[in-house]
Amino acid sequence: MSTVQAHGVAGHHADAHDHHGPEKGWRRWVFATNHKDIGTMYLLFSLAMFFIGGLMALIVRAELFQPGLQLVDPYFFNTMTTMHALVMIFGAVMPAFVGLANWMIPLQIGAPDMALPRMNNFSFWILPFAFTLLLSTLFFESGGPAGGWTMYPPLALQMGETFPMTIFAIHLMGASSIMGAINVIVTVMNMRAPGMSLLKMPVFVWGWLITAYLLIAVMPVLAGAVTMLLTDYYFGTSFFQAAGGGDPVMYQHIFWFFGHPEVYIMILPAFGVVSEIIPTFSRKRLFGYDTMVYAIAAIAFLSFIVWAHHMFTVGMPLAGQMFFMLSTMLIAVPTGVKIFNWTATMFKGSLTFEPPMLFAIAFLFMFTIGGFSGLMLAIVPADFQYHDSYFVVAHFHYVLVPGAVFAIMAAVYYWLPKWTGHMYNMKLAKLHFWLSTIFVNLLFFPQHFLGLAGMPRRIPDYSTQFADWNLVSSIGAFGFGFAQLLFAYIVWQSIRGGAKATDKVWDGGAPQGLEWTLSSPPPYHSFEVAPEVK
Amino acid sequence: MAKTLKYAAGLAACLPGSAAFAAWDLNMPVGVTELSRQIYGLHMLILWVCVIIAVLVFGAIIYSIVKFRHSKGAVAATFDHSTKVEVVWTVIPIAILVGMAIPAAETLINIEDTRDSDLTVKVTGYQWKWHYEYLDHDISFFSTMDRDSDRARQLRAGVDVRGIDNYLLEVDNPMVVPVGAKVRVLLTANDVIHSWWVPEFGMKKDAIPGFINEMWFRADEPGTYRGQCAELCGRDHAYMPVVVKVLPREEYEAWLREQQGEGAAQAAASDVTSDAAAQIVAKAE
Amino acid sequence: MAQAQTAGAPADKYYVPHHSPWPIVGASALFVTVAGACMWLNSANGGRWVFLLGLTLLATMFIGWFGAVIRESESRLYNAAVDRSFRMGMMWFIFSEVMFFSAFFGALWYARQYSVPWLGGEGVKMFTNLLLWEDFEPAWPTNGPANVGGEFEVIPAFGLPAINTAILLTSGVTLTIAHHALKAGNRKMLNIFLALTFLLGFLFIGLQAEEYVHAYRDLNLTLSSGIYGSTFFMLTGFHGFHVTIGAIMLLVVWLRSMKGHFTPTHHFAFEGVAWYWHFVDVVWLGLFIFVYWL
Ligand code: HEA
Ligand code: HEA
Ligand code: CUA
Ligand SMILES: [Cu+2]
């Protein structure tokens, strides 16, 4: 027993009931096992990555400000496009949602912590290393990855010495996501408070549970795909080379088998967030809870059988095109159910418009716009025109920026007082909302027109007839970017101090859920004693 | 199909700018082929369906925002589900989707039908230029972006690109085809994946190394049609334009003769030559 | 999956470790490992050594981390809920491994079902064959129309691979016997059959290595033998790697069992490794059928 004690294990056992606080100094973060600390690290990391990825987008937009090549070499431009996407997806949006999961899932299901706390910290700490590896490619002579975030061969195989760095960075991100997802599933399935049956869980938890299944199912497939790239490059395999009996398009199938569920990985937790916020500020219960859950499940299921809608132009057999068109269109049905249910929740409610609600409502509008353009893309003949044009860029930014990113901001504004114990500056937050909403539309709406008029994506320079809308779009980009400085400032302020938040935070509203039964900020160990849920 | 087309075209006329301004283009070109017009019709059809649904949904949201404000003393109702309306708003979208899928499928079947072509051209993508090979005739050539554009597009070239005609959309040797002929395009690539796209023809298709893809178009009006490579293919992806000149029959024949030189002119007049490639095409039919 | 905890006695609390250095050690170890691999692949000086350093760090991490878990487990800090978490975690980890393999099985299926027939002119890709690869007859096995890597022979299913199948299946049986022995409290049986299991595992790996040497030396079947060589070595290679990991884990479990760890009711580590071993077994069956046999 004494050896055990020396490792500080039995010591805890002896007085496992102690109410110790966090460790002091850097050890608290580096050796963390606490879900709130890890959640905080995830969120801050993701904010940093959002700024880095955004800076890259601004380089892209600056070059596209007017026709002609003014600022950067075309290769570097491609690198910026590629890195922007990788950083935003794997560095900003996904970690932000994992951070939210870490903070909120134990609070919402009445658990003391995440189920596997050490692995939780492992998942987080892999990320800074992975992105160090990825971002450091910029400092190599041969330049960073420039084949698009989709890394299609044979183009991806033309990279220089930074190729394996990119591949391994992706492997690491995948490992992190898989462990994070396992943790979420185990926590939700095993750690719920007594009485918290599955269909009593908050929709945010549901959204994340299903997202976690998607992650475990598809991240390993991405790992497999990029591993095959690596062996084609270094070890002479022929997976993606016709000469040896392979096919470049095979990569695309494997990649999009991951890639399509991936986009829902970035939106299902957002659905969860919105499903929490709208009822609170409508002072009315969520309309159609059960169907909301089933709709998420249906979307997740369908997401596995639609992948080839990203590849309609590769020359698939007719039957394949038909199948993937129809299955893709079907996704509009469960998604529509969600939109209608949110609307019905607001209908005959009693609405107030605090910052989280503003972002949630904006999400409703603009995600729907992005969904509609998605539906248009699903129509194969029309996609022959839209594909690889700025119309696609407009589509996915509508679902990702005023979709996923707005939902993340809504979530932060919703739960920030709970986390820090301080209210934030509502006036500034509303200003942030209006600036963001106006500029984001200025930024992405004109891209629909550009795409329809025939502007391909991933080009650093364009023909003069595209000049005007590009100018508008770039102005929108810089406006939107600056507005985000405000966001960082508001968060910073609330961490530093401010009016004391009550336990319920939104006393005027009708927030549901166990998180509001704890103090703001909650005790270091969330639910020492499991609450009883009736 | 014809009816939806007419309907869509009618609605399209309401969209400002589709024809009027050159620079502030808002919409897809109608194009000059049967396929491009069908695709345009489909595009407008879905667009308007989405617009109508958007008006309804957004209308309901805005109505709620205006009507049910806490500040105006609205008191929240207590209902939280209704199986009836949920069934309704599941079934109606399905019906709408079926309505879209049918014309889409028809068009798609038409697009995939490459039979009975009058002319077959093999197009090969290179980093960063196109190669055209007329399989029924003994003609082949590379097509590269023109000099003016190339000079102006260099980093900090200091050239006002607005002064250049068809900046980035002009080539030295355009592809030339006769008006009204069904042209089958066989696409492949030499190095990485490219994609051959002319918006006015309604189509793009990937050129994949080691494989050959097929597509077809039949241009109804003579003219010069421009597009670009549409699949990221490396550093100069933005600089491999596609230009197709559609000529009246006689001019096309003249072009053919010029290309083949006087000697081969006779042979070219008859459609079938002893060329091996032509035989392959014949065999494939 | 019932509820985790009940409000009650401290002994019934869900164990949350207070801090741990191992995650950060693991994350840095992964970084060093892949950085070394990058250097090695680019033939940079010392890459191999950085890589090995990374692996060493990784090994340290595993020993330290699992060591801590074993100590906690043996001092009965884990209640039933913690045990359930470990089980679920392991199951979903194995599921992620299944998906990893399915990427490669998918590649095999795609190559045989689509790319090779297309190169031979079937279906929508008639011109592919007529204009690009005129003499290519689709068949399997193949190294593609360009005969990449040169002529090669394949390893027949009903030779060494069949023996290997028998070995792995037997190891599954011995492992199950060991499990029953553990549950019955029969330590001797447990130790013997556990030992048999990992010995069979190492035997499998040995034979597999033999097969690789034979393939490279005598059959000219290599990683670069076109799509056949690619799928063959990637699938069997990753499988072999997993068998190695599994066998090492079995060895560790055996050492623990020799030290008297585990009780008839309390032996998650054993079960987790057993699941892993069965998973490796099932993947092999897939390989035997789709890679060697059909
Ligand atoms: C969060 C991310 C996200 C989300 C949620 C979606 C949602 C959808 N996407 Fe999107 N998509 C991306 C991210 C996303 N996408 C990305 C990143 C790419 C590009 C990748 C790349 O190439 O780099 C892409 C590309 C992409 C393509 C390929 C385009 C191309 O390259 O040619 C297609 C094609 O079908 C498509 C379709 C759809 C559809 C049908 C949906 C549907 O889920 C949308 C469903 C929603 C609605 C339809 C609106 C609400 C519904 C109603 C109000 C009900 C009533 C409606 C009707 C009956 C019409 N997407
Ligand atoms: C979640 C994912 C995500 C997010 C959030 C974004 C956000 C943004 N994206 Fe991104 N984008 C993608 C995912 C995303 N994008 C993907 C997947 C692609 C495809 C890549 C490919 O083709 O391979 C893409 C491609 C892409 C393109 C096309 C590039 C091309 O085809 O060449 C463009 C062009 O405008 C663009 C712009 C932007 C802008 C302006 C933002 C803005 O929303 C960013 C806003 C944030 C900031 C601006 C940072 C915050 C502020 C500061 C840093 C302070 C400093 C501010 C100033 C100095 C003004 N993106
Ligand atoms: Cu060729 Cu892009
Ligand atoms: Cu998709």
mmCIF file of C-alpha atoms and ligand atoms in Angstrom, chain A residues 50-58 60-61 64 77-78 81-89 92-93 147-151 266 390 393 396-397 400-401 404-405 440 443-444 447 456-460 470 473-474 476-485, chain B residues 232, ligand 2:
data_model
loop_
_atom_site.group_PDB
_atom_site.id
_atom_site.type_symbol
_atom_site.label_atom_id
_atom_site.label_comp_id
_atom_site.label_asym_id
_atom_site.label_seq_id
_atom_site.Cartn_x
_atom_site.Cartn_y
_atom_site.Cartn_z
ATOM 1 C CA PHE A 50 -10.216 30.861 -35.544
ATOM 2 C CA PHE A 51 -8.047 33.959 -35.684
ATOM 3 C CA ILE A 52 -5.217 32.200 -37.451
ATOM 4 C CA GLY A 53 -7.533 30.546 -39.965
ATOM 5 C CA GLY A 54 -9.335 33.845 -40.367
ATOM 6 C CA LEU A 55 -6.101 35.658 -41.049
ATOM 7 C CA MET A 56 -5.428 33.184 -43.830
ATOM 8 C CA ALA A 57 -8.900 33.808 -45.228
ATOM 9 C CA LEU A 58 -8.145 37.513 -45.145
ATOM 10 C CA VAL A 60 -7.165 35.092 -49.684
ATOM 11 C CA ARG A 61 -9.740 37.870 -49.707
ATOM 12 C CA LEU A 64 -9.115 38.626 -54.524
ATOM 13 C CA PHE A 77 -2.424 31.496 -52.384
ATOM 14 C CA ASN A 78 -3.312 27.831 -52.742
ATOM 15 C CA THR A 81 -6.843 28.332 -49.107
ATOM 16 C CA THR A 82 -5.823 24.851 -48.027
ATOM 17 C CA MET A 83 -4.560 25.820 -44.594
ATOM 18 C CA HIS A 84 -7.469 28.150 -43.975
ATOM 19 C CA ALA A 85 -9.852 25.243 -44.401
ATOM 20 C CA LEU A 86 -7.823 22.759 -42.365
ATOM 21 C CA VAL A 87 -7.304 25.225 -39.536
ATOM 22 C CA MET A 88 -10.942 26.329 -39.462
ATOM 23 C CA ILE A 89 -12.388 22.830 -39.595
ATOM 24 C CA ALA A 92 -11.535 26.104 -34.813
ATOM 25 C CA VAL A 93 -14.964 24.554 -35.258
ATOM 26 C CA GLY A 147 -3.721 20.921 -52.966
ATOM 27 C CA GLY A 148 -6.916 22.054 -51.250
ATOM 28 C CA TRP A 149 -8.133 20.698 -47.947
ATOM 29 C CA THR A 150 -9.440 17.679 -49.839
ATOM 30 C CA MET A 151 -5.886 16.762 -50.896
ATOM 31 C CA MET A 266 -19.755 20.451 -37.567
ATOM 32 C CA TYR A 390 -17.883 30.056 -55.971
ATOM 33 C CA VAL A 393 -17.974 28.315 -51.608
ATOM 34 C CA PHE A 396 -20.647 25.893 -47.413
ATOM 35 C CA HIS A 397 -19.734 29.169 -45.811
ATOM 36 C CA LEU A 400 -20.372 26.900 -41.639
ATOM 37 C CA VAL A 401 -19.978 30.540 -40.688
ATOM 38 C CA ALA A 404 -21.740 26.496 -37.167
ATOM 39 C CA VAL A 405 -19.691 29.523 -36.073
ATOM 40 C CA VAL A 440 -21.119 37.997 -43.112
ATOM 41 C CA LEU A 443 -18.998 38.546 -47.481
ATOM 42 C CA PHE A 444 -20.747 35.407 -48.671
ATOM 43 C CA GLN A 447 -20.242 34.620 -53.870
ATOM 44 C CA PRO A 456 -14.106 28.829 -60.391
ATOM 45 C CA ARG A 457 -12.991 28.400 -56.810
ATOM 46 C CA ARG A 458 -9.371 28.133 -55.687
ATOM 47 C CA ILE A 459 -8.064 30.797 -58.064
ATOM 48 C CA PRO A 460 -5.892 33.756 -57.013
ATOM 49 C CA ASN A 470 -15.294 40.159 -55.368
ATOM 50 C CA SER A 473 -17.048 40.178 -50.740
ATOM 51 C CA SER A 474 -13.602 41.286 -49.637
ATOM 52 C CA GLY A 476 -17.400 42.013 -46.075
ATOM 53 C CA ALA A 477 -14.523 39.764 -45.081
ATOM 54 C CA PHE A 478 -12.509 42.525 -43.471
ATOM 55 C CA GLY A 479 -15.570 43.893 -41.730
ATOM 56 C CA PHE A 480 -16.477 40.487 -40.403
ATOM 57 C CA GLY A 481 -12.916 39.875 -39.307
ATOM 58 C CA PHE A 482 -12.710 43.111 -37.337
ATOM 59 C CA ALA A 483 -16.031 42.405 -35.696
ATOM 60 C CA GLN A 484 -14.530 39.251 -34.247
ATOM 61 C CA LEU A 485 -11.957 41.295 -32.336
ATOM 62 C CA LEU B 232 -7.484 22.731 -58.648
HETATM 63 C C1 HEA D 2 -15.520 26.156 -40.469
HETATM 64 C C2 HEA D 2 -14.935 26.424 -41.527
HETATM 65 C C3 HEA D 2 -14.698 27.757 -42.163
HETATM 66 C C4 HEA D 2 -14.800 29.035 -41.665
HETATM 67 C C5 HEA D 2 -15.204 29.484 -40.283
HETATM 68 C C6 HEA D 2 -14.444 29.904 -42.748
HETATM 69 C C7 HEA D 2 -14.411 31.306 -42.642
HETATM 70 C C8 HEA D 2 -14.075 32.152 -43.691
HETATM 71 N N1 HEA D 2 -13.741 31.797 -44.974
HETATM 72 FE FE1 HEA D 2 -13.490 29.900 -45.629
HETATM 73 N N2 HEA D 2 -13.265 27.991 -46.314
HETATM 74 C C9 HEA D 2 -13.554 26.841 -45.631
HETATM 75 C C10 HEA D 2 -14.043 26.761 -44.350
HETATM 76 C C11 HEA D 2 -14.278 27.859 -43.529
HETATM 77 N N3 HEA D 2 -14.127 29.158 -43.866
HETATM 78 C C12 HEA D 2 -13.308 25.695 -46.456
HETATM 79 C C13 HEA D 2 -13.521 24.241 -46.076
HETATM 80 C C14 HEA D 2 -12.834 26.181 -47.673
HETATM 81 C C15 HEA D 2 -12.436 25.382 -48.903
HETATM 82 C C16 HEA D 2 -10.958 25.256 -48.991
HETATM 83 C C17 HEA D 2 -10.519 24.576 -50.230
HETATM 84 O O1 HEA D 2 -10.948 24.987 -51.313
HETATM 85 O O2 HEA D 2 -9.744 23.630 -50.116
HETATM 86 C C18 HEA D 2 -12.842 27.626 -47.557
HETATM 87 C C19 HEA D 2 -12.464 28.487 -48.588
HETATM 88 C C20 HEA D 2 -12.616 29.860 -48.541
HETATM 89 C C21 HEA D 2 -12.506 30.715 -49.675
HETATM 90 C C22 HEA D 2 -12.241 30.266 -51.102
HETATM 91 C C23 HEA D 2 -10.807 30.209 -51.363
HETATM 92 C C24 HEA D 2 -10.522 29.677 -52.715
HETATM 93 O O3 HEA D 2 -11.332 28.970 -53.291
HETATM 94 O O4 HEA D 2 -9.410 29.980 -53.179
HETATM 95 C C25 HEA D 2 -12.696 31.992 -49.234
HETATM 96 C C26 HEA D 2 -12.665 33.187 -50.107
HETATM 97 O O5 HEA D 2 -13.243 34.135 -49.847
HETATM 98 C C27 HEA D 2 -12.944 31.921 -47.831
HETATM 99 C C28 HEA D 2 -13.173 33.015 -47.009
HETATM 100 C C29 HEA D 2 -13.516 32.918 -45.666
HETATM 101 C C30 HEA D 2 -13.675 34.065 -44.812
HETATM 102 C C31 HEA D 2 -13.479 35.488 -45.216
HETATM 103 C C32 HEA D 2 -14.036 33.578 -43.585
HETATM 104 C C33 HEA D 2 -14.335 34.406 -42.363
HETATM 105 O O6 HEA D 2 -15.523 33.965 -41.770
HETATM 106 C C34 HEA D 2 -13.209 34.388 -41.387
HETATM 107 C C35 HEA D 2 -13.469 35.365 -40.301
HETATM 108 C C36 HEA D 2 -12.396 35.416 -39.260
HETATM 109 C C37 HEA D 2 -11.409 36.279 -39.232
HETATM 110 C C38 HEA D 2 -11.235 37.280 -40.285
HETATM 111 C C39 HEA D 2 -10.397 36.232 -38.162
HETATM 112 C C40 HEA D 2 -10.650 37.120 -37.037
HETATM 113 C C41 HEA D 2 -9.972 38.425 -36.991
HETATM 114 C C42 HEA D 2 -8.670 38.727 -37.029
HETATM 115 C C43 HEA D 2 -7.619 37.770 -37.470
HETATM 116 C C44 HEA D 2 -8.250 40.014 -36.635
HETATM 117 C C45 HEA D 2 -7.531 40.721 -37.647
HETATM 118 C C46 HEA D 2 -8.492 41.312 -38.552
HETATM 119 C C47 HEA D 2 -8.164 42.077 -39.528
HETATM 120 C C48 HEA D 2 -6.735 42.462 -39.764
HETATM 121 C C49 HEA D 2 -9.191 42.613 -40.472
HETATM 122 N N4 HEA D 2 -12.893 30.610 -47.443
#
